[in-house]
Each structure stands twice: as C-alpha cells, then as structure tokens.
C-alpha cells in the first residue's frame, strides 16, 4: 500500500456543511490527525487511529502526518473551515519544503471546505457580494505593523473585510486597535457583523454599526465582517439582512 | 403552505463538492431557478419545476423567485460556487430592498458553497494561506478605474489576490491591463495560477511566473490566483505545489 496525505476541511461546525468528498476521505483514512476539537468530530472505528494534538503545534503535527504517510498510511489532516485559509494546508507545505525530498513525492491532496467567512456571510445576508479582503488579525506569526498597514490600504481600496482570529485572551489589544484604525479610515457607520460559532448550537449573529462596536464583542470563535462604503442593511421583523450591492456607479 | 426562498451554492462543478445542506434544500424544493448551466445540474422529478434563465438577467430572475415564494412555493435559487461571492445572493437582496415590503418577511436563507477560489487554491496547494483579497475583474457593474485602483492598493498591501471573471470575449482588454498593472506594482516573478474548470472533467491548472503570463491564458471559466511576495513553489516530479507561508518575519 502506498501512503497518502489529505488535508481536509470540515467546515465551520455543522455536519450538513461537510462535503461528500471530505466525508469519503475520512471514511477511507487509516489515521486522522489534527487539533483536539476537530479530531473529536471524527467518529472512532476499527482500523482508524485518531491523533488529536494541541493548538500551536502545527509544524510538529505536519511532520507527524508526513512520516505516517511515508510508512504507507492513508493520513487525513483535519482542519476546521477550509484548510487553505489560515489553517493546516500551508503548515503541511512548509514542512514538506523543509523536509526530506521523499516527502515531495507523496500523494498530497487538499480538499476544500466551507470557510468561516462564507458561512458567516451567508447567515447575515451577502456582505461579501462585492470585492473584499481576508485578514488574520493574530500577530503571532507576523508583525502588528503589517496588519495595521493592510487595514488602512484595505479601507482605501473600499474592500469589505473579513477578519479571522480577531481576539484572544493572550491578544486583547489588537482588535481594540483594529476598531480605532477602521473608525479613522472609514469614518462612517458601516455595518460590522459579529458571527460567533456559526452553524453550531451556540451560533450568535450581531450586526453593529462601526461607531458602536466594542472589543468585547469578539473572541476567538467569532468571525468579524466589515461592510464596504456601499453595504446596505434591510430592516425587517426578524434579523436584519446585510448585503453589499454588486454595482458601483461610475 | 408558507413559501420560502433559499439561495444555494452548488460549488464549482463536482457533485462531491455539494454540501448535504444544499442537496437537502434542492430535494425539498418545488421550484429551482437559475442560470441555464446551473439548473441543468438539478435532476428533474415530479413536483419540481425547473426555471432555467439566461445570463445577465439576475434581477429579473430574483424578482421571479421572490414572486413564486410569495405564492407559497419553496424556491431554490441555484448559484455555482458560493452564492455570496459574485453570485446570486446580492442580486436577490437588491430585489428585496427595491421590492414590496411583503418580500422582506419571506423566509429567506443563503446556503454557502465551495467558491471557485478555494477549490482552485486547493488544487494548486495553499496560495491563499496568508492574508488575501478577492476581486471581480469584470467592469460590467463598476468602472475599470476602480478595479485598477484596487489592484494597486492590493499590491501595496502585499495581499495574495484571487480574480473572478478575469476575461471574456466582450472584455478582452481588462486582463491584459491587469497583468501590466501587476508587473509594474509587484515587479518580480511571483507565481500566477490559472485554474480552469476546477473539479470538472475539463480541469486544467497552470502555474506561470508573472513575467511570462499572457492574457490568453485566462477565459471566463478560469480562476486566476496571484501569490504574494513570499509565495513559494515546491518543485517535484508531478505538478508543482504553490503555497503562501503563514509567517511574515518581523
């Protein structure tokens, strides 16, 4: 048996958002590797070894997965959302590039998933219906000055913005500063969507005008989406609909 | 029976990339509405009326869907990819906002799908593994000057970039100009991915250094992804892997 490594996206939480391609890959795996809560989503069965590991050990986990594949195992690395968006795919390829040449010849596949920003956008309406950008607000792997520079340029470009990892206990200041930068750069009451734990039983969606946003509205389970200057709110009896029109008049 | 309207993403083409949530919505529909090739992906069955319509009639199609829902029908509007990314969701909400108040009280849901850029990125490796932006290169609904401004700001921000609708027979010049702007703004040999008809039998993936790109490499079925300044290529016996590292050194 020749080994393989598949980096698969489990989507934001609900089983109804897992693609059949990913379900089939997990069903055919001999080994499933990933962060503890994602591996917990895979049902144990005979012939399958589960390898849950802690957060922040992405490179170790990647090397472990690659070693198992060279031993002939069918390894699935599980990510939440889409593995290519601030998740495991880049970590695995960093390990491949730095590792033994034999790792390059492995059967490696990435299976896309529903990433959090698209699940969150769908719940709120269509805030990403025009040009947008996607920024990881964690400064664990890049300098904060670069994040701030990107926020300012994104505001100048009038992109809608989707923010991953807006705030954690270890990084409480960054999102507060993000809100300041946006208020200065955008200077208007554009809508901000706080989408927490989308597609899970704890899901909570709030739409707040930028001037009224506070840092505490976000945590690590929250996706934050900021409209562009044309984003509209449709008020109605239920939750409002937030959408960005397709057109920009000349 | 009270009507509903569900705007559902069919993903880029393969059935294995359609979420169970979307499959269930289509199975429960009384009416499926959409652009001809997307409606063609839905199997006819008794009790289901298919309403295929031509391209560029998104607002008419949206009003038709909303009218059917007010008559008590369970309507599914099908989009390729994700309905919130340059697809039908914003069009439906534009119609809702401009239409009769009763339309606001309909049961309206958006079901996310695998959007083309994430399917294309997965096939190439992980080019969108760091901050990125997403731009529709069609100037049918916005001035070309705005697109060019966004390209320049995105290059300044060192975003990886994903381009939808890069080129059509009616708009052959825009993508040629895009390549010029990028060469001037990026000035290096960063990799460009041309991903055509991803996940279909006609799929074709090419990785070309920016200086060697030509406009003819893209058409309306092509997703174009441009790496950022740190994007890496891993050469190997098979197709190269393109990925953007998670880290930016301080």
Tab-separated table of C-alpha atoms in Angstrom:
chain	number	residue	atom	x	y	z
A	1	UNK	CA	0.000	0.000	0.000
A	2	UNK	CA	1.385	3.405	-0.881
A	3	UNK	CA	0.713	6.160	1.607
A	4	UNK	CA	-1.094	9.438	1.117
A	5	UNK	CA	-1.800	12.635	2.944
A	6	UNK	CA	-5.064	14.512	2.535
A	7	UNK	CA	-5.619	17.899	4.158
A	8	UNK	CA	-9.370	18.153	4.540
A	9	UNK	CA	-11.694	20.982	5.566
A	10	UNK	CA	-14.500	20.027	7.953
A	11	UNK	CA	-16.350	23.328	7.510
A	12	UNK	CA	-17.399	25.607	10.371
A	13	UNK	CA	-19.138	23.030	12.566
A	14	UNK	CA	-22.380	21.574	11.226
A	15	UNK	CA	-22.209	18.130	9.650
A	16	UNK	CA	-24.541	19.377	6.885
A	17	UNK	CA	-21.685	21.635	5.730
A	18	UNK	CA	-19.117	18.834	5.290
A	19	UNK	CA	-18.659	17.986	1.599
A	20	UNK	CA	-19.143	14.364	0.461
A	21	UNK	CA	-15.528	14.445	-0.795
A	22	UNK	CA	-14.259	15.096	2.740
A	23	UNK	CA	-16.628	12.540	4.275
A	24	UNK	CA	-15.303	9.912	1.846
A	25	UNK	CA	-11.668	10.788	2.599
A	26	UNK	CA	-12.230	10.462	6.338
A	27	UNK	CA	-14.051	7.140	5.809
A	28	UNK	CA	-11.043	5.777	3.874
A	29	UNK	CA	-8.384	7.048	6.309
A	30	UNK	CA	-6.184	4.873	8.487
A	31	UNK	CA	-5.094	7.900	10.525
A	32	UNK	CA	-6.761	11.222	11.328
A	33	UNK	CA	-4.563	13.991	12.708
A	34	UNK	CA	-5.481	17.452	13.923
A	35	UNK	CA	-6.264	19.893	16.695
A	36	UNK	CA	-8.214	18.183	19.515
A	37	UNK	CA	-11.704	19.648	18.849
A	38	UNK	CA	-11.522	18.884	15.121
A	39	UNK	CA	-10.397	15.283	15.609
A	40	UNK	CA	-13.248	14.961	18.130
A	41	UNK	CA	-15.653	15.458	15.219
A	42	UNK	CA	-14.480	12.165	13.645
A	43	UNK	CA	-16.234	9.002	14.902
A	44	UNK	CA	-13.860	6.247	16.083
A	45	UNK	CA	-13.987	2.941	14.177
A	46	UNK	CA	-11.850	-0.197	13.903
A	47	UNK	CA	-8.817	0.371	11.679
A	48	UNK	CA	-8.746	4.126	12.288
A	49	UNK	CA	-6.194	5.720	14.609
A	50	UNK	CA	-7.043	9.195	15.885
A	51	UNK	CA	-4.145	11.560	16.669
A	52	UNK	CA	-5.513	14.636	18.453
A	53	UNK	CA	-2.924	17.281	19.294
A	54	UNK	CA	-2.844	20.660	20.969
A	55	UNK	CA	-3.091	24.067	19.358
A	56	UNK	CA	0.066	25.858	18.143
A	57	UNK	CA	1.938	22.677	17.193
A	58	UNK	CA	1.057	22.860	13.506
A	59	UNK	CA	4.562	22.062	12.198
A	60	UNK	CA	5.070	19.096	14.552
A	61	UNK	CA	1.650	17.789	13.565
A	62	UNK	CA	2.504	18.219	9.872
A	63	UNK	CA	5.763	16.292	10.175
A	64	UNK	CA	3.997	13.525	12.083
A	65	UNK	CA	1.385	13.285	9.319
A	66	UNK	CA	4.066	13.198	6.596
A	67	UNK	CA	6.047	10.485	8.431
A	68	UNK	CA	2.957	8.309	8.790
A	69	UNK	CA	2.237	8.733	5.056
A	70	UNK	CA	5.793	7.643	4.144
A	71	UNK	CA	5.104	4.487	6.189
A	72	UNK	CA	2.221	3.698	3.829
A	73	UNK	CA	-0.658	5.046	5.940
A	74	UNK	CA	-3.645	6.902	4.457
A	75	UNK	CA	-3.479	10.036	6.570
A	76	UNK	CA	-6.145	12.742	6.766
A	77	UNK	CA	-5.186	16.017	8.429
A	78	UNK	CA	-8.423	17.689	9.529
A	79	UNK	CA	-8.888	21.451	9.677
A	80	UNK	CA	-11.990	23.407	10.519
A	81	UNK	CA	-13.362	25.541	7.721
A	82	UNK	CA	-11.211	25.396	4.598
A	83	UNK	CA	-7.696	24.017	5.093
A	84	UNK	CA	-6.206	26.661	2.780
A	85	UNK	CA	-7.490	29.681	4.735
A	86	UNK	CA	-5.472	30.259	7.934
A	87	UNK	CA	-5.482	26.528	8.612
A	88	UNK	CA	-3.350	23.403	8.132
A	89	UNK	CA	-2.510	23.362	4.384
A	90	UNK	CA	0.257	25.983	4.495
A	91	UNK	CA	1.745	24.373	7.607
A	92	UNK	CA	1.953	20.987	5.872
A	93	UNK	CA	3.607	22.529	2.804
A	94	UNK	CA	6.099	24.414	4.990
A	95	UNK	CA	7.032	21.034	6.488
A	96	UNK	CA	7.246	19.433	3.030
A	97	UNK	CA	9.557	22.152	1.709
A	98	UNK	CA	11.871	21.940	4.733
A	99	UNK	CA	11.746	18.138	4.978
A	100	UNK	CA	13.318	15.154	3.198
A	101	UNK	CA	12.981	15.054	-0.590
A	102	UNK	CA	10.885	11.874	-0.345
A	103	UNK	CA	8.028	13.905	1.189
A	104	UNK	CA	7.624	15.812	-2.104
A	105	UNK	CA	6.772	12.618	-3.931
A	106	UNK	CA	3.945	11.650	-1.576
A	107	UNK	CA	0.367	11.673	-2.828
A	108	UNK	CA	-0.714	15.000	-1.238
A	109	UNK	CA	-4.177	16.472	-1.731
A	110	UNK	CA	-6.054	19.426	-0.291
A	111	UNK	CA	-9.853	19.099	-0.055
A	112	UNK	CA	-11.640	22.453	0.231
A	113	UNK	CA	-14.254	23.164	2.884
A	114	UNK	CA	-16.756	25.860	3.795
A	115	UNK	CA	-14.587	28.513	5.385
A	116	UNK	CA	-15.940	30.514	8.338
A	117	UNK	CA	-16.218	33.833	6.495
A	118	UNK	CA	-18.537	32.368	3.862
A	119	UNK	CA	-20.716	30.594	6.423
A	120	UNK	CA	-20.892	33.819	8.455
A	121	UNK	CA	-21.637	35.940	5.387
A	122	UNK	CA	-24.456	33.583	4.376
A	123	UNK	CA	-26.086	33.880	7.800
A	124	UNK	CA	-26.025	37.680	7.655
A	125	UNK	CA	-27.078	38.051	4.000
A	126	UNK	CA	-24.383	38.792	1.418
A	127	UNK	CA	-21.859	41.262	2.891
A	128	UNK	CA	-19.062	39.831	0.700
A	129	UNK	CA	-21.054	40.210	-2.542
A	130	UNK	CA	-18.534	42.678	-3.979
A	131	UNK	CA	-14.684	42.823	-3.862
A	132	UNK	CA	-13.320	42.031	-0.402
A	133	UNK	CA	-10.222	41.074	1.576
A	134	UNK	CA	-9.499	38.488	4.236
A	135	UNK	CA	-7.099	39.231	7.084
A	136	UNK	CA	-5.912	37.149	10.025
A	137	UNK	CA	-5.804	39.605	12.947
A	138	UNK	CA	-3.463	37.440	15.020
A	139	UNK	CA	0.049	38.844	15.274
A	140	UNK	CA	1.509	35.541	16.456
A	141	UNK	CA	3.127	34.975	13.043
A	142	UNK	CA	3.502	38.487	11.637
A	143	UNK	CA	4.244	41.960	12.976
A	144	UNK	CA	1.279	44.038	14.116
A	145	UNK	CA	2.507	46.954	11.977
A	146	UNK	CA	1.830	44.877	8.842
A	147	UNK	CA	-1.739	44.164	9.964
A	148	UNK	CA	-2.358	47.855	10.548
A	149	UNK	CA	-0.890	48.761	7.166
A	150	UNK	CA	-3.164	46.220	5.471
A	151	UNK	CA	-6.229	47.549	7.295
A	152	UNK	CA	-5.517	51.084	6.092
A	153	UNK	CA	-4.886	50.040	2.481
A	154	UNK	CA	-7.997	47.825	2.519
A	155	UNK	CA	-10.069	50.802	3.688
A	156	UNK	CA	-8.567	52.962	0.904
A	157	UNK	CA	-9.475	50.245	-1.614
A	158	UNK	CA	-13.013	50.203	-0.177
A	159	UNK	CA	-12.876	46.448	0.263
A	160	UNK	CA	-15.366	44.725	2.526
A	161	UNK	CA	-13.194	42.922	5.092
A	162	UNK	CA	-13.371	39.530	6.775
A	163	UNK	CA	-11.292	39.051	9.921
A	164	UNK	CA	-10.176	35.676	11.277
A	165	UNK	CA	-8.871	35.262	14.870
A	166	UNK	CA	-9.911	38.781	15.857
A	167	UNK	CA	-9.187	38.498	19.555
A	168	UNK	CA	-7.918	36.072	22.172
A	169	UNK	CA	-7.171	36.242	25.886
A	170	UNK	CA	-3.468	36.498	25.053
A	171	UNK	CA	-4.073	39.276	22.489
A	172	UNK	CA	-6.812	41.570	23.830
A	173	UNK	CA	-5.358	44.828	22.376
A	174	UNK	CA	-5.209	44.072	18.659
A	175	UNK	CA	-8.931	44.116	17.965
A	176	UNK	CA	-9.397	47.317	20.012
A	177	UNK	CA	-6.716	48.923	17.842
A	178	UNK	CA	-8.348	47.473	14.694
A	179	UNK	CA	-11.598	49.228	15.564
A	180	UNK	CA	-9.729	52.519	16.065
A	181	UNK	CA	-7.950	52.199	12.719
A	182	UNK	CA	-11.210	51.390	10.938
A	183	UNK	CA	-13.093	54.292	12.534
A	184	UNK	CA	-10.361	56.667	11.437
A	185	UNK	CA	-10.039	55.187	7.939
A	186	UNK	CA	-13.732	54.610	7.191
A	187	UNK	CA	-15.276	57.420	9.247
A	188	UNK	CA	-18.854	56.272	8.844
A	189	UNK	CA	-21.457	53.981	10.332
A	190	UNK	CA	-20.867	50.991	8.079
A	191	UNK	CA	-22.214	47.709	9.468
A	192	UNK	CA	-19.989	45.237	11.270
A	193	UNK	CA	-21.094	41.619	11.634
A	194	UNK	CA	-20.003	39.578	14.641
A	195	UNK	CA	-20.698	35.941	13.809
A	196	UNK	CA	-19.883	33.578	16.656
A	197	UNK	CA	-19.760	29.774	16.394
A	198	UNK	CA	-21.562	29.787	13.053
A	199	UNK	CA	-23.574	26.641	12.249
A	200	UNK	CA	-23.205	25.262	15.801
A	201	UNK	CA	-25.856	25.265	18.562
A	202	UNK	CA	-24.086	28.298	20.112
A	203	UNK	CA	-24.367	30.385	16.952
A	204	UNK	CA	-24.895	34.091	17.554
A	205	UNK	CA	-25.042	36.801	14.856
A	206	UNK	CA	-24.937	40.506	15.728
A	207	UNK	CA	-24.935	43.471	13.360
A	208	UNK	CA	-23.465	46.609	14.936
A	209	UNK	CA	-22.641	49.980	13.345
A	210	UNK	CA	-18.868	50.589	13.430
A	211	UNK	CA	-19.060	53.529	15.888
A	212	UNK	CA	-20.854	51.322	18.436
A	213	UNK	CA	-18.524	48.315	18.190
A	214	UNK	CA	-16.530	47.349	21.295
A	215	UNK	CA	-13.611	44.911	21.524
A	216	UNK	CA	-15.535	42.557	23.838
A	217	UNK	CA	-17.961	41.748	21.019
A	218	UNK	CA	-15.335	39.391	19.515
A	219	UNK	CA	-13.470	36.347	20.760
A	220	UNK	CA	-11.547	33.512	19.092
A	221	UNK	CA	-14.765	31.812	17.969
A	222	UNK	CA	-16.006	34.990	16.268
A	223	UNK	CA	-15.691	35.884	12.592
A	224	UNK	CA	-15.879	39.641	12.048
A	225	UNK	CA	-17.049	41.045	8.708
A	226	UNK	CA	-16.970	44.781	7.938
A	227	UNK	CA	-19.026	46.096	5.038
A	228	UNK	CA	-17.666	48.438	2.391
A	229	UNK	CA	-18.935	52.021	1.963
A	230	UNK	CA	-21.937	50.816	-0.057
A	231	UNK	CA	-23.077	47.941	2.186
A	232	UNK	CA	-26.823	48.057	2.910
A	233	UNK	CA	-28.983	46.919	5.809
A	234	UNK	CA	-32.520	45.732	5.113
A	235	UNK	CA	-34.539	46.121	8.303
A	236	UNK	CA	-37.442	43.742	8.840
A	237	UNK	CA	-39.379	41.942	11.577
A	238	UNK	CA	-36.662	39.284	12.036
A	239	UNK	CA	-32.882	39.682	11.928
A	240	UNK	CA	-31.779	42.409	9.520
A	241	UNK	CA	-30.222	41.439	6.188
A	242	UNK	CA	-26.775	42.880	5.429
A	243	UNK	CA	-25.632	42.859	1.817
A	244	UNK	CA	-23.141	44.596	-0.425
A	245	UNK	CA	-24.543	45.554	-3.835
A	246	UNK	CA	-22.865	44.152	-6.930
A	247	UNK	CA	-22.645	47.528	-8.662
A	248	UNK	CA	-20.607	50.655	-8.117
A	249	UNK	CA	-21.939	53.556	-10.217
A	250	UNK	CA	-19.347	55.217	-12.474
B	1	UNK	CA	-48.095	26.256	2.981
B	2	UNK	CA	-45.872	29.282	3.517
B	3	UNK	CA	-43.294	29.963	0.867
B	4	UNK	CA	-39.559	30.265	1.165
B	5	UNK	CA	-36.573	31.267	-0.884
B	6	UNK	CA	-33.204	29.597	-0.478
B	7	UNK	CA	-30.144	30.837	-2.348
B	8	UNK	CA	-27.888	27.802	-2.589
B	9	UNK	CA	-24.295	27.320	-3.737
B	10	UNK	CA	-23.666	24.256	-5.919
B	11	UNK	CA	-19.874	24.531	-5.670
B	12	UNK	CA	-17.509	24.674	-8.651
B	13	UNK	CA	-18.816	21.646	-10.560
B	14	UNK	CA	-18.199	18.239	-8.963
B	15	UNK	CA	-21.117	16.648	-7.116
B	16	UNK	CA	-18.670	15.602	-4.361
B	17	UNK	CA	-18.298	19.301	-3.522
B	18	UNK	CA	-22.020	19.971	-2.960
B	19	UNK	CA	-22.821	20.195	0.759
B	20	UNK	CA	-25.527	17.908	2.219
B	21	UNK	CA	-27.378	21.080	3.290
B	22	UNK	CA	-27.681	22.208	-0.336
B	23	UNK	CA	-28.596	18.722	-1.552
B	24	UNK	CA	-31.408	18.599	1.036
B	25	UNK	CA	-32.692	22.054	0.051
B	26	UNK	CA	-32.834	21.105	-3.641
B	27	UNK	CA	-34.577	17.818	-2.756
B	28	UNK	CA	-37.285	19.745	-0.851
B	29	UNK	CA	-37.783	22.464	-3.483
B	30	UNK	CA	-40.902	22.949	-5.571
B	31	UNK	CA	-39.054	25.347	-7.904
B	32	UNK	CA	-35.415	25.679	-8.894
B	33	UNK	CA	-34.352	28.912	-10.589
B	34	UNK	CA	-31.004	29.912	-12.048
B	35	UNK	CA	-28.668	30.364	-14.966
B	36	UNK	CA	-29.148	27.581	-17.557
B	37	UNK	CA	-25.977	25.509	-16.857
B	38	UNK	CA	-26.566	25.548	-13.092
B	39	UNK	CA	-30.221	24.491	-13.334
B	40	UNK	CA	-29.030	21.735	-15.688
B	41	UNK	CA	-27.172	20.227	-12.716
B	42	UNK	CA	-30.511	19.543	-10.938
B	43	UNK	CA	-32.253	16.267	-11.845
B	44	UNK	CA	-35.905	16.661	-12.898
B	45	UNK	CA	-38.517	14.928	-10.724
B	46	UNK	CA	-42.303	15.031	-10.303
B	47	UNK	CA	-43.388	18.063	-8.265
B	48	UNK	CA	-40.315	20.092	-9.180
B	49	UNK	CA	-40.474	22.904	-11.730
B	50	UNK	CA	-37.159	23.977	-13.248
B	51	UNK	CA	-36.810	27.613	-14.358
B	52	UNK	CA	-33.570	27.990	-16.323
B	53	UNK	CA	-32.811	31.529	-17.482
B	54	UNK	CA	-30.113	33.290	-19.428
B	55	UNK	CA	-27.048	35.068	-18.089
B	56	UNK	CA	-27.224	38.781	-17.173
B	57	UNK	CA	-30.869	38.693	-16.045
B	58	UNK	CA	-30.055	38.338	-12.338
B	59	UNK	CA	-32.576	40.949	-11.135
B	60	UNK	CA	-35.445	39.578	-13.259
B	61	UNK	CA	-34.625	36.090	-12.008
B	62	UNK	CA	-34.553	37.325	-8.420
B	63	UNK	CA	-37.975	39.006	-8.718
B	64	UNK	CA	-39.403	35.866	-10.301
B	65	UNK	CA	-38.059	33.770	-7.411
B	66	UNK	CA	-39.476	36.193	-4.823
B	67	UNK	CA	-42.893	36.223	-6.514
B	68	UNK	CA	-43.039	32.430	-6.543
B	69	UNK	CA	-42.138	32.367	-2.836
B	70	UNK	CA	-44.939	34.811	-2.006
B	71	UNK	CA	-47.303	32.373	-3.752
B	72	UNK	CA	-46.274	29.725	-1.209
B	73	UNK	CA	-43.678	27.874	-3.287
B	74	UNK	CA	-40.417	26.508	-1.840
B	75	UNK	CA	-37.985	28.174	-4.207
B	76	UNK	CA	-34.276	27.396	-4.502
B	77	UNK	CA	-32.130	29.839	-6.458
B	78	UNK	CA	-29.014	27.946	-7.565
B	79	UNK	CA	-25.614	29.591	-7.990
B	80	UNK	CA	-22.320	27.991	-8.857
B	81	UNK	CA	-19.656	28.240	-6.170
B	82	UNK	CA	-20.811	30.200	-3.148
B	83	UNK	CA	-23.921	32.353	-3.693
B	84	UNK	CA	-22.422	35.218	-1.672
B	85	UNK	CA	-19.276	35.612	-3.803
B	86	UNK	CA	-20.038	37.355	-7.121
B	87	UNK	CA	-23.185	35.281	-7.484
B	88	UNK	CA	-26.935	35.407	-6.836
B	89	UNK	CA	-27.270	36.379	-3.152
B	90	UNK	CA	-26.595	40.113	-3.585
B	91	UNK	CA	-28.904	40.216	-6.623
B	92	UNK	CA	-31.774	38.702	-4.629
B	93	UNK	CA	-31.251	41.171	-1.775
B	94	UNK	CA	-31.125	44.094	-4.205
B	95	UNK	CA	-34.530	42.927	-5.472
B	96	UNK	CA	-35.835	42.517	-1.902
B	97	UNK	CA	-34.773	46.029	-0.910
B	98	UNK	CA	-36.342	47.606	-4.000
B	99	UNK	CA	-39.478	45.432	-3.937
B	100	UNK	CA	-42.754	45.259	-1.998
B	101	UNK	CA	-42.475	45.216	1.811
B	102	UNK	CA	-44.005	41.724	1.903
B	103	UNK	CA	-40.826	40.325	0.342
B	104	UNK	CA	-38.854	41.272	3.480
B	105	UNK	CA	-40.988	38.970	5.589
B	106	UNK	CA	-40.348	35.905	3.458
B	107	UNK	CA	-38.314	33.020	4.850
B	108	UNK	CA	-35.016	33.800	3.050
B	109	UNK	CA	-31.861	31.741	3.575
B	110	UNK	CA	-28.427	31.670	1.982
B	111	UNK	CA	-26.623	28.290	1.937
B	112	UNK	CA	-22.862	28.591	1.450
B	113	UNK	CA	-20.948	26.583	-1.128
B	114	UNK	CA	-17.358	25.872	-2.144
B	115	UNK	CA	-16.405	29.001	-4.052
B	116	UNK	CA	-14.112	28.721	-7.087
B	117	UNK	CA	-11.103	30.427	-5.500
B	118	UNK	CA	-10.950	27.919	-2.645
B	119	UNK	CA	-11.351	24.925	-4.961
B	120	UNK	CA	-8.654	26.354	-7.249
B	121	UNK	CA	-6.338	27.142	-4.334
B	122	UNK	CA	-6.719	23.591	-3.006
B	123	UNK	CA	-5.724	22.111	-6.358
B	124	UNK	CA	-2.574	24.236	-6.531
B	125	UNK	CA	-1.525	23.854	-2.871
B	126	UNK	CA	-2.265	26.719	-0.480
B	127	UNK	CA	-1.644	30.038	-2.259
B	128	UNK	CA	-4.273	31.774	-0.080
B	129	UNK	CA	-2.736	30.580	3.200
B	130	UNK	CA	-1.980	34.151	4.308
B	131	UNK	CA	-3.966	37.429	4.026
B	132	UNK	CA	-5.533	37.867	0.575
B	133	UNK	CA	-8.111	39.770	-1.447
B	134	UNK	CA	-10.780	38.762	-3.911
B	135	UNK	CA	-11.603	40.933	-6.916
B	136	UNK	CA	-14.118	40.555	-9.728
B	137	UNK	CA	-12.247	41.745	-12.847
B	138	UNK	CA	-15.432	42.364	-14.825
B	139	UNK	CA	-16.197	46.033	-15.354
B	140	UNK	CA	-19.805	45.376	-16.321
B	141	UNK	CA	-21.020	46.701	-12.950
B	142	UNK	CA	-18.227	49.028	-11.847
B	143	UNK	CA	-15.789	51.433	-13.507
B	144	UNK	CA	-12.474	49.993	-14.683
B	145	UNK	CA	-10.611	52.774	-12.830
B	146	UNK	CA	-11.846	51.336	-9.516
B	147	UNK	CA	-10.523	47.872	-10.411
B	148	UNK	CA	-7.137	49.306	-11.274
B	149	UNK	CA	-7.038	51.306	-8.042
B	150	UNK	CA	-7.844	48.169	-6.053
B	151	UNK	CA	-5.136	46.164	-7.824
B	152	UNK	CA	-2.515	48.772	-6.954
B	153	UNK	CA	-3.580	49.022	-3.301
B	154	UNK	CA	-3.722	45.224	-3.016
B	155	UNK	CA	-0.159	45.013	-4.329
B	156	UNK	CA	0.937	47.661	-1.806
B	157	UNK	CA	-0.708	45.639	0.961
B	158	UNK	CA	1.127	42.540	-0.323
B	159	UNK	CA	-2.118	40.582	-0.446
B	160	UNK	CA	-2.290	37.382	-2.448
B	161	UNK	CA	-5.097	38.013	-4.966
B	162	UNK	CA	-7.907	35.886	-6.359
B	163	UNK	CA	-9.596	37.105	-9.560
B	164	UNK	CA	-13.080	36.097	-10.674
B	165	UNK	CA	-14.281	36.676	-14.262
B	166	UNK	CA	-10.814	37.639	-15.499
B	167	UNK	CA	-11.612	37.782	-19.185
B	168	UNK	CA	-14.442	37.321	-21.654
B	169	UNK	CA	-14.890	37.746	-25.396
B	170	UNK	CA	-16.666	41.045	-24.747
B	171	UNK	CA	-13.890	42.255	-22.399
B	172	UNK	CA	-10.530	41.098	-23.797
B	173	UNK	CA	-8.550	44.189	-22.671
B	174	UNK	CA	-9.097	44.206	-18.917
B	175	UNK	CA	-6.995	41.179	-18.076
B	176	UNK	CA	-4.157	42.354	-20.342
B	177	UNK	CA	-4.179	45.636	-18.427
B	178	UNK	CA	-4.356	43.749	-15.099
B	179	UNK	CA	-1.146	41.913	-15.963
B	180	UNK	CA	0.547	45.224	-16.822
B	181	UNK	CA	-0.548	46.811	-13.537
B	182	UNK	CA	0.647	43.790	-11.557
B	183	UNK	CA	4.030	43.664	-13.299
B	184	UNK	CA	4.560	47.320	-12.522
B	185	UNK	CA	3.306	47.075	-8.919
B	186	UNK	CA	4.898	43.740	-7.979
B	187	UNK	CA	7.980	43.814	-10.195
B	188	UNK	CA	9.008	40.239	-9.563
B	189	UNK	CA	8.455	36.698	-10.712
B	190	UNK	CA	5.732	35.750	-8.251
B	191	UNK	CA	3.652	32.724	-9.308
B	192	UNK	CA	0.282	33.084	-11.008
B	193	UNK	CA	-2.151	30.162	-11.029
B	194	UNK	CA	-4.592	29.732	-13.910
B	195	UNK	CA	-7.214	27.238	-12.743
B	196	UNK	CA	-9.750	26.413	-15.447
B	197	UNK	CA	-12.994	24.473	-14.878
B	198	UNK	CA	-11.849	23.240	-11.471
B	199	UNK	CA	-13.351	19.924	-10.334
B	200	UNK	CA	-14.864	19.197	-13.767
B	201	UNK	CA	-13.523	16.757	-16.397
B	202	UNK	CA	-12.046	19.758	-18.273
B	203	UNK	CA	-9.994	20.906	-15.280
B	204	UNK	CA	-6.630	22.440	-16.139
B	205	UNK	CA	-4.158	24.001	-13.678
B	206	UNK	CA	-1.160	26.034	-14.843
B	207	UNK	CA	1.431	27.828	-12.728
B	208	UNK	CA	3.180	30.625	-14.608
B	209	UNK	CA	5.619	33.280	-13.343
B	210	UNK	CA	4.067	36.757	-13.634
B	211	UNK	CA	6.514	37.985	-16.327
B	212	UNK	CA	5.542	35.087	-18.602
B	213	UNK	CA	1.753	35.418	-18.217
B	214	UNK	CA	-0.269	36.311	-21.310
B	215	UNK	CA	-3.912	37.410	-21.463
B	216	UNK	CA	-4.937	34.333	-23.496
B	217	UNK	CA	-4.157	32.092	-20.521
B	218	UNK	CA	-7.484	33.131	-18.940
B	219	UNK	CA	-11.116	32.940	-20.028
B	220	UNK	CA	-14.469	33.141	-18.226
B	221	UNK	CA	-14.081	29.626	-16.824
B	222	UNK	CA	-10.675	30.458	-15.326
B	223	UNK	CA	-9.938	31.499	-11.758
B	224	UNK	CA	-6.670	33.419	-11.505
B	225	UNK	CA	-4.709	33.479	-8.245
B	226	UNK	CA	-1.603	35.633	-7.782
B	227	UNK	CA	0.743	34.873	-4.900
B	228	UNK	CA	2.082	37.494	-2.518
B	229	UNK	CA	5.776	38.401	-2.332
B	230	UNK	CA	6.512	35.409	-0.084
B	231	UNK	CA	4.633	32.720	-2.039
B	232	UNK	CA	6.746	29.587	-2.608
B	233	UNK	CA	6.844	26.933	-5.306
B	234	UNK	CA	7.833	23.384	-4.364
B	235	UNK	CA	9.123	21.657	-7.481
B	236	UNK	CA	8.693	17.889	-7.696
B	237	UNK	CA	8.115	15.087	-10.194
B	238	UNK	CA	4.394	15.871	-10.558
B	239	UNK	CA	2.665	19.259	-10.653
B	240	UNK	CA	4.451	21.857	-8.508
B	241	UNK	CA	2.922	22.889	-5.185
B	242	UNK	CA	2.275	26.617	-4.695
B	243	UNK	CA	1.785	27.841	-1.156
B	244	UNK	CA	1.988	31.051	0.830
B	245	UNK	CA	3.710	30.676	4.207
B	246	UNK	CA	1.750	31.569	7.343
B	247	UNK	CA	4.526	33.713	8.778
B	248	UNK	CA	6.000	37.074	7.892
B	249	UNK	CA	9.242	37.708	9.793
B	250	UNK	CA	9.321	40.961	11.782
